[in-house]
């Protein structure tokens, strides 16, 4: 029986309610060894694919999101859907990814942006910590996983109250999509949310608009370059 890294144990203890979605098959575990650090595979082998924070963040088999990342990345030089792996996603469509070359990064589908420290900062890169240690801390806390409305207020609890708890296969999507209505505007609110099938909605968002590699700067965000 593999030991669970202390950072994953912390997530189990503190990021509740935690729910096992399903166990991983032996075939899946064999494939996961090719895609994710051992510490992540050990956790999945022991606990299965889990959801945290009452469904705000859900772990997944990277193959489930392969078609979505193919649409996002296109023919990009740095990102390729075969070597960038989605290990989990938030209820609002933020995909948390792992790459042996880039380490952890995220794709924010509602905002059409990718945040990747490996490509946007030279400070403290490559990190001194090992890939295994970094991977052990990839489950986001509740504040990090939540999505903010136009006023900067977290939306998950309010969305659950308004529309009911999201099922494992569901997400909270903006209607109209922010790529159409405009990010950081009136449409970025609980009133414009619907509970929908996650994979279908993520596929829809991945095709709406070109994505941009983006980095945080003083006072906001800066687009670095288009993706694809």
PDB file of C-alpha atoms in Angstrom:
ATOM      1  CA  UNK A   1       0.000   0.000   0.000  1.00  0.00           C
ATOM      2  CA  UNK A   2       1.598   3.325  -1.062  1.00  0.00           C
ATOM      3  CA  UNK A   3       2.010   6.011   1.553  1.00  0.00           C
ATOM      4  CA  UNK A   4       0.048   9.208   0.966  1.00  0.00           C
ATOM      5  CA  UNK A   5       2.213  12.317   0.947  1.00  0.00           C
ATOM      6  CA  UNK A   6       1.589  14.605   3.919  1.00  0.00           C
ATOM      7  CA  UNK A   7       0.354  17.392   1.628  1.00  0.00           C
ATOM      8  CA  UNK A   8      -2.325  15.119   0.191  1.00  0.00           C
ATOM      9  CA  UNK A   9      -3.207  13.965   3.691  1.00  0.00           C
ATOM     10  CA  UNK A  10      -3.614  17.611   4.671  1.00  0.00           C
ATOM     11  CA  UNK A  11      -6.019  18.090   1.755  1.00  0.00           C
ATOM     12  CA  UNK A  12      -8.031  15.073   2.886  1.00  0.00           C
ATOM     13  CA  UNK A  13      -8.180  16.386   6.443  1.00  0.00           C
ATOM     14  CA  UNK A  14      -8.812  20.067   5.720  1.00  0.00           C
ATOM     15  CA  UNK A  15     -10.435  20.443   2.284  1.00  0.00           C
ATOM     16  CA  UNK A  16     -13.740  18.803   3.083  1.00  0.00           C
ATOM     17  CA  UNK A  17     -16.250  17.614   2.434  1.00  0.00           C
ATOM     18  CA  UNK A  18     -14.090  15.185   0.399  1.00  0.00           C
ATOM     19  CA  UNK A  19     -15.848  12.534  -1.665  1.00  0.00           C
ATOM     20  CA  UNK A  20     -14.454   9.653  -3.666  1.00  0.00           C
ATOM     21  CA  UNK A  21     -15.860   9.826  -7.201  1.00  0.00           C
ATOM     22  CA  UNK A  22     -14.608   6.395  -8.195  1.00  0.00           C
ATOM     23  CA  UNK A  23     -11.664   4.038  -7.886  1.00  0.00           C
ATOM     24  CA  UNK A  24      -9.003   3.951 -10.591  1.00  0.00           C
ATOM     25  CA  UNK A  25      -8.684   0.731 -12.564  1.00  0.00           C
ATOM     26  CA  UNK A  26      -5.349  -1.058 -12.882  1.00  0.00           C
ATOM     27  CA  UNK A  27      -5.225  -0.057 -16.548  1.00  0.00           C
ATOM     28  CA  UNK A  28      -5.766   3.595 -15.618  1.00  0.00           C
ATOM     29  CA  UNK A  29      -3.067   3.481 -12.960  1.00  0.00           C
ATOM     30  CA  UNK A  30      -0.634   2.056 -15.490  1.00  0.00           C
ATOM     31  CA  UNK A  31      -1.405   4.922 -17.875  1.00  0.00           C
ATOM     32  CA  UNK A  32      -1.244   7.532 -15.114  1.00  0.00           C
ATOM     33  CA  UNK A  33       2.357   6.526 -14.411  1.00  0.00           C
ATOM     34  CA  UNK A  34       3.222   7.927 -17.845  1.00  0.00           C
ATOM     35  CA  UNK A  35       1.488  11.233 -17.204  1.00  0.00           C
ATOM     36  CA  UNK A  36       1.677  12.281 -13.563  1.00  0.00           C
ATOM     37  CA  UNK A  37       4.314  12.260 -10.799  1.00  0.00           C
ATOM     38  CA  UNK A  38       4.442   9.155  -8.641  1.00  0.00           C
ATOM     39  CA  UNK A  39       3.137  11.008  -5.592  1.00  0.00           C
ATOM     40  CA  UNK A  40      -0.106  11.821  -7.439  1.00  0.00           C
ATOM     41  CA  UNK A  41      -0.500   8.287  -8.762  1.00  0.00           C
ATOM     42  CA  UNK A  42       0.018   6.910  -5.254  1.00  0.00           C
ATOM     43  CA  UNK A  43      -2.779   9.105  -3.955  1.00  0.00           C
ATOM     44  CA  UNK A  44      -5.166   8.068  -6.728  1.00  0.00           C
ATOM     45  CA  UNK A  45      -4.282   4.405  -6.212  1.00  0.00           C
ATOM     46  CA  UNK A  46      -5.119   4.656  -2.522  1.00  0.00           C
ATOM     47  CA  UNK A  47      -8.080   7.059  -2.516  1.00  0.00           C
ATOM     48  CA  UNK A  48      -9.353   7.106  -6.098  1.00  0.00           C
ATOM     49  CA  UNK A  49     -10.450  10.205  -7.988  1.00  0.00           C
ATOM     50  CA  UNK A  50     -11.848  12.572  -5.353  1.00  0.00           C
ATOM     51  CA  UNK A  51     -13.731  15.832  -5.151  1.00  0.00           C
ATOM     52  CA  UNK A  52     -12.838  18.458  -2.555  1.00  0.00           C
ATOM     53  CA  UNK A  53     -14.567  21.471  -0.998  1.00  0.00           C
ATOM     54  CA  UNK A  54     -18.043  19.973  -1.481  1.00  0.00           C
ATOM     55  CA  UNK A  55     -17.569  19.625  -5.244  1.00  0.00           C
ATOM     56  CA  UNK A  56     -15.653  22.826  -5.969  1.00  0.00           C
ATOM     57  CA  UNK A  57     -12.567  20.897  -7.186  1.00  0.00           C
ATOM     58  CA  UNK A  58     -12.674  17.456  -8.789  1.00  0.00           C
ATOM     59  CA  UNK A  59      -9.792  15.179  -9.759  1.00  0.00           C
ATOM     60  CA  UNK A  60     -10.035  13.391 -13.107  1.00  0.00           C
ATOM     61  CA  UNK A  61      -8.270  11.031 -15.465  1.00  0.00           C
ATOM     62  CA  UNK A  62      -6.322  13.293 -17.868  1.00  0.00           C
ATOM     63  CA  UNK A  63      -7.701  11.355 -20.831  1.00  0.00           C
ATOM     64  CA  UNK A  64     -11.166  12.715 -20.041  1.00  0.00           C
ATOM     65  CA  UNK A  65      -9.990  16.230 -20.910  1.00  0.00           C
ATOM     66  CA  UNK A  66      -7.628  15.388 -23.784  1.00  0.00           C
ATOM     67  CA  UNK A  67     -10.001  16.650 -26.485  1.00  0.00           C
ATOM     68  CA  UNK A  68     -10.523  19.915 -24.589  1.00  0.00           C
ATOM     69  CA  UNK A  69      -6.806  20.670 -24.294  1.00  0.00           C
ATOM     70  CA  UNK A  70      -6.305  19.802 -27.966  1.00  0.00           C
ATOM     71  CA  UNK A  71      -8.783  22.566 -28.817  1.00  0.00           C
ATOM     72  CA  UNK A  72      -7.160  25.038 -26.426  1.00  0.00           C
ATOM     73  CA  UNK A  73      -3.546  24.441 -27.482  1.00  0.00           C
ATOM     74  CA  UNK A  74      -3.942  24.018 -31.230  1.00  0.00           C
ATOM     75  CA  UNK A  75      -0.472  23.853 -32.777  1.00  0.00           C
ATOM     76  CA  UNK A  76       1.294  25.703 -29.962  1.00  0.00           C
ATOM     77  CA  UNK A  77       5.069  25.341 -29.625  1.00  0.00           C
ATOM     78  CA  UNK A  78       5.081  25.066 -25.809  1.00  0.00           C
ATOM     79  CA  UNK A  79       1.813  23.303 -25.024  1.00  0.00           C
ATOM     80  CA  UNK A  80       0.722  20.007 -26.559  1.00  0.00           C
ATOM     81  CA  UNK A  81      -2.303  17.997 -25.522  1.00  0.00           C
ATOM     82  CA  UNK A  82      -0.300  14.760 -25.467  1.00  0.00           C
ATOM     83  CA  UNK A  83       2.232  15.914 -22.858  1.00  0.00           C
ATOM     84  CA  UNK A  84       0.123  18.354 -20.813  1.00  0.00           C
ATOM     85  CA  UNK A  85      -2.275  16.526 -18.531  1.00  0.00           C
ATOM     86  CA  UNK A  86      -5.387  17.796 -16.726  1.00  0.00           C
ATOM     87  CA  UNK A  87      -5.480  16.161 -13.288  1.00  0.00           C
ATOM     88  CA  UNK A  88      -8.429  18.159 -11.953  1.00  0.00           C
ATOM     89  CA  UNK A  89     -10.856  20.986 -12.612  1.00  0.00           C
ATOM     90  CA  UNK A  90     -12.962  23.466 -10.694  1.00  0.00           C
ATOM     91  CA  UNK A  91     -16.725  23.788 -10.830  1.00  0.00           C
ATOM     92  CA  UNK A  92     -16.313  26.898 -13.004  1.00  0.00           C
ATOM     93  CA  UNK A  93     -13.994  25.417 -15.610  1.00  0.00           C
ATOM     94  CA  UNK A  94     -10.468  26.111 -14.430  1.00  0.00           C
ATOM     95  CA  UNK A  95      -8.334  23.146 -15.527  1.00  0.00           C
ATOM     96  CA  UNK A  96      -5.377  22.266 -13.307  1.00  0.00           C
ATOM     97  CA  UNK A  97      -2.603  20.720 -15.382  1.00  0.00           C
ATOM     98  CA  UNK A  98       0.743  18.964 -15.084  1.00  0.00           C
ATOM     99  CA  UNK A  99       3.628  18.770 -17.540  1.00  0.00           C
ATOM    100  CA  UNK A 100       7.022  17.167 -16.921  1.00  0.00           C
ATOM    101  CA  UNK A 101       8.569  20.184 -18.658  1.00  0.00           C
ATOM    102  CA  UNK A 102       6.371  23.009 -17.348  1.00  0.00           C
ATOM    103  CA  UNK A 103       5.270  21.510 -14.010  1.00  0.00           C
ATOM    104  CA  UNK A 104       1.890  22.723 -12.785  1.00  0.00           C
ATOM    105  CA  UNK A 105      -0.114  25.337 -14.662  1.00  0.00           C
ATOM    106  CA  UNK A 106      -3.772  26.173 -15.158  1.00  0.00           C
ATOM    107  CA  UNK A 107      -6.172  26.930 -17.974  1.00  0.00           C
ATOM    108  CA  UNK A 108      -9.042  29.275 -17.120  1.00  0.00           C
ATOM    109  CA  UNK A 109     -11.630  28.307 -19.723  1.00  0.00           C
ATOM    110  CA  UNK A 110     -14.172  31.058 -18.873  1.00  0.00           C
ATOM    111  CA  UNK A 111     -11.538  33.784 -19.360  1.00  0.00           C
ATOM    112  CA  UNK A 112      -9.563  32.180 -22.233  1.00  0.00           C
ATOM    113  CA  UNK A 113      -6.236  32.466 -20.418  1.00  0.00           C
ATOM    114  CA  UNK A 114      -3.391  30.153 -19.411  1.00  0.00           C
ATOM    115  CA  UNK A 115      -1.182  30.855 -16.394  1.00  0.00           C
ATOM    116  CA  UNK A 116       2.185  29.105 -16.519  1.00  0.00           C
ATOM    117  CA  UNK A 117       5.087  30.294 -14.368  1.00  0.00           C
ATOM    118  CA  UNK A 118       7.611  28.268 -16.339  1.00  0.00           C
ATOM    119  CA  UNK A 119       6.959  30.429 -19.411  1.00  0.00           C
ATOM    120  CA  UNK A 120       6.330  33.825 -17.844  1.00  0.00           C
ATOM    121  CA  UNK A 121       8.915  34.277 -15.109  1.00  0.00           C
ATOM    122  CA  UNK A 122      12.653  33.808 -14.897  1.00  0.00           C
ATOM    123  CA  UNK A 123      12.686  34.463 -11.152  1.00  0.00           C
ATOM    124  CA  UNK A 124      13.017  31.284  -9.067  1.00  0.00           C
ATOM    125  CA  UNK A 125      12.699  29.076 -12.141  1.00  0.00           C
ATOM    126  CA  UNK A 126      13.372  26.247 -12.292  1.00  0.00           C
ATOM    127  CA  UNK A 127      12.188  25.812  -8.700  1.00  0.00           C
ATOM    128  CA  UNK A 128      14.468  24.304  -6.088  1.00  0.00           C
ATOM    129  CA  UNK A 129      11.738  21.949  -4.896  1.00  0.00           C
ATOM    130  CA  UNK A 130      11.462  18.596  -6.636  1.00  0.00           C
ATOM    131  CA  UNK A 131       8.701  17.840  -9.101  1.00  0.00           C
ATOM    132  CA  UNK A 132       7.283  15.295  -6.658  1.00  0.00           C
ATOM    133  CA  UNK A 133       7.069  17.859  -3.857  1.00  0.00           C
ATOM    134  CA  UNK A 134       5.431  20.456  -6.105  1.00  0.00           C
ATOM    135  CA  UNK A 135       2.942  17.889  -7.367  1.00  0.00           C
ATOM    136  CA  UNK A 136       2.006  16.911  -3.817  1.00  0.00           C
ATOM    137  CA  UNK A 137       0.632  20.409  -3.232  1.00  0.00           C
ATOM    138  CA  UNK A 138      -1.478  20.750  -6.361  1.00  0.00           C
ATOM    139  CA  UNK A 139      -4.899  20.350  -4.717  1.00  0.00           C
ATOM    140  CA  UNK A 140      -6.052  23.983  -4.381  1.00  0.00           C
ATOM    141  CA  UNK A 141      -7.498  25.367  -1.189  1.00  0.00           C
ATOM    142  CA  UNK A 142     -11.047  26.695  -1.270  1.00  0.00           C
ATOM    143  CA  UNK A 143     -10.109  30.328  -1.850  1.00  0.00           C
ATOM    144  CA  UNK A 144      -7.814  29.449  -4.748  1.00  0.00           C
ATOM    145  CA  UNK A 145     -10.353  27.128  -6.373  1.00  0.00           C
ATOM    146  CA  UNK A 146     -13.336  29.482  -6.190  1.00  0.00           C
ATOM    147  CA  UNK A 147     -14.259  31.858  -9.013  1.00  0.00           C
ATOM    148  CA  UNK A 148     -14.865  35.557  -8.402  1.00  0.00           C
ATOM    149  CA  UNK A 149     -17.721  37.634  -9.726  1.00  0.00           C
ATOM    150  CA  UNK A 150     -17.266  41.117 -11.160  1.00  0.00           C
ATOM    151  CA  UNK A 151     -17.222  42.563  -7.633  1.00  0.00           C
ATOM    152  CA  UNK A 152     -14.521  40.144  -6.464  1.00  0.00           C
ATOM    153  CA  UNK A 153     -16.900  37.968  -4.422  1.00  0.00           C
ATOM    154  CA  UNK A 154     -16.481  34.150  -4.426  1.00  0.00           C
ATOM    155  CA  UNK A 155     -19.300  32.502  -6.376  1.00  0.00           C
ATOM    156  CA  UNK A 156     -19.388  28.801  -5.475  1.00  0.00           C
ATOM    157  CA  UNK A 157     -21.519  28.824  -2.327  1.00  0.00           C
ATOM    158  CA  UNK A 158     -23.941  31.324  -3.856  1.00  0.00           C
ATOM    159  CA  UNK A 159     -24.214  29.237  -7.037  1.00  0.00           C
ATOM    160  CA  UNK A 160     -25.008  26.116  -5.006  1.00  0.00           C
ATOM    161  CA  UNK A 161     -27.698  27.985  -3.089  1.00  0.00           C
ATOM    162  CA  UNK A 162     -29.217  29.404  -6.258  1.00  0.00           C
ATOM    163  CA  UNK A 163     -29.044  26.362  -8.548  1.00  0.00           C
ATOM    164  CA  UNK A 164     -28.445  23.370  -6.312  1.00  0.00           C
ATOM    165  CA  UNK A 165     -25.302  21.341  -5.712  1.00  0.00           C
ATOM    166  CA  UNK A 166     -23.375  20.392  -8.828  1.00  0.00           C
ATOM    167  CA  UNK A 167     -23.229  16.680  -9.595  1.00  0.00           C
ATOM    168  CA  UNK A 168     -19.881  15.028 -10.369  1.00  0.00           C
ATOM    169  CA  UNK A 169     -20.364  15.482 -14.113  1.00  0.00           C
ATOM    170  CA  UNK A 170     -21.609  19.071 -13.846  1.00  0.00           C
ATOM    171  CA  UNK A 171     -20.153  22.562 -13.675  1.00  0.00           C
ATOM    172  CA  UNK A 172     -21.429  26.104 -13.272  1.00  0.00           C
ATOM    173  CA  UNK A 173     -21.267  27.905 -16.611  1.00  0.00           C
ATOM    174  CA  UNK A 174     -21.794  31.540 -17.521  1.00  0.00           C
ATOM    175  CA  UNK A 175     -24.611  32.287 -19.976  1.00  0.00           C
ATOM    176  CA  UNK A 176     -23.797  34.119 -22.127  1.00  0.00           C
ATOM    177  CA  UNK A 177     -20.197  32.894 -21.975  1.00  0.00           C
ATOM    178  CA  UNK A 178     -17.740  35.538 -20.806  1.00  0.00           C
ATOM    179  CA  UNK A 179     -15.879  35.236 -24.124  1.00  0.00           C
ATOM    180  CA  UNK A 180     -19.059  36.615 -25.725  1.00  0.00           C
ATOM    181  CA  UNK A 181     -20.445  38.926 -23.041  1.00  0.00           C
ATOM    182  CA  UNK A 182     -17.080  40.228 -21.833  1.00  0.00           C
ATOM    183  CA  UNK A 183     -14.981  39.189 -18.858  1.00  0.00           C
ATOM    184  CA  UNK A 184     -15.020  41.315 -15.702  1.00  0.00           C
ATOM    185  CA  UNK A 185     -18.386  42.769 -16.690  1.00  0.00           C
ATOM    186  CA  UNK A 186     -22.027  42.422 -15.562  1.00  0.00           C
ATOM    187  CA  UNK A 187     -22.320  38.874 -16.966  1.00  0.00           C
ATOM    188  CA  UNK A 188     -19.697  37.667 -14.476  1.00  0.00           C
ATOM    189  CA  UNK A 189     -22.279  37.137 -11.743  1.00  0.00           C
ATOM    190  CA  UNK A 190     -24.330  34.400 -10.103  1.00  0.00           C
ATOM    191  CA  UNK A 191     -27.419  35.633 -11.955  1.00  0.00           C
ATOM    192  CA  UNK A 192     -25.843  34.499 -15.240  1.00  0.00           C
ATOM    193  CA  UNK A 193     -24.944  30.986 -14.078  1.00  0.00           C
ATOM    194  CA  UNK A 194     -26.480  27.689 -15.199  1.00  0.00           C
ATOM    195  CA  UNK A 195     -25.740  24.152 -14.030  1.00  0.00           C
ATOM    196  CA  UNK A 196     -24.598  22.216 -17.094  1.00  0.00           C
ATOM    197  CA  UNK A 197     -22.653  19.106 -18.134  1.00  0.00           C
ATOM    198  CA  UNK A 198     -18.997  19.859 -17.482  1.00  0.00           C
ATOM    199  CA  UNK A 199     -17.289  18.142 -20.406  1.00  0.00           C
ATOM    200  CA  UNK A 200     -19.768  19.487 -22.951  1.00  0.00           C
ATOM    201  CA  UNK A 201     -19.451  23.021 -21.593  1.00  0.00           C
ATOM    202  CA  UNK A 202     -15.651  22.877 -21.380  1.00  0.00           C
ATOM    203  CA  UNK A 203     -15.518  21.739 -25.013  1.00  0.00           C
ATOM    204  CA  UNK A 204     -17.776  24.641 -25.980  1.00  0.00           C
ATOM    205  CA  UNK A 205     -15.618  27.187 -24.132  1.00  0.00           C
ATOM    206  CA  UNK A 206     -12.404  25.816 -25.655  1.00  0.00           C
ATOM    207  CA  UNK A 207     -13.681  26.696 -29.136  1.00  0.00           C
ATOM    208  CA  UNK A 208     -15.138  30.154 -28.548  1.00  0.00           C
ATOM    209  CA  UNK A 209     -12.047  32.313 -28.658  1.00  0.00           C
ATOM    210  CA  UNK A 210      -8.280  32.105 -28.904  1.00  0.00           C
ATOM    211  CA  UNK A 211      -6.466  31.598 -25.611  1.00  0.00           C
ATOM    212  CA  UNK A 212      -3.614  33.758 -24.325  1.00  0.00           C
ATOM    213  CA  UNK A 213      -0.647  32.979 -22.132  1.00  0.00           C
ATOM    214  CA  UNK A 214      -1.105  35.540 -19.370  1.00  0.00           C
ATOM    215  CA  UNK A 215       0.779  36.670 -16.302  1.00  0.00           C
ATOM    216  CA  UNK A 216      -0.189  38.716 -13.257  1.00  0.00           C
ATOM    217  CA  UNK A 217       1.378  42.165 -13.069  1.00  0.00           C
ATOM    218  CA  UNK A 218       1.009  45.051 -10.682  1.00  0.00           C
ATOM    219  CA  UNK A 219      -2.548  46.264 -11.008  1.00  0.00           C
ATOM    220  CA  UNK A 220      -3.884  43.474 -13.195  1.00  0.00           C
ATOM    221  CA  UNK A 221      -3.037  40.936 -15.881  1.00  0.00           C
ATOM    222  CA  UNK A 222      -0.819  41.084 -18.940  1.00  0.00           C
ATOM    223  CA  UNK A 223      -1.232  39.001 -22.084  1.00  0.00           C
ATOM    224  CA  UNK A 224       2.145  37.530 -23.051  1.00  0.00           C
ATOM    225  CA  UNK A 225       1.271  35.861 -26.350  1.00  0.00           C
ATOM    226  CA  UNK A 226      -1.550  34.037 -28.137  1.00  0.00           C
ATOM    227  CA  UNK A 227      -1.757  30.249 -27.876  1.00  0.00           C
ATOM    228  CA  UNK A 228      -1.581  28.088 -30.984  1.00  0.00           C
TER     229      UNK A 228
END
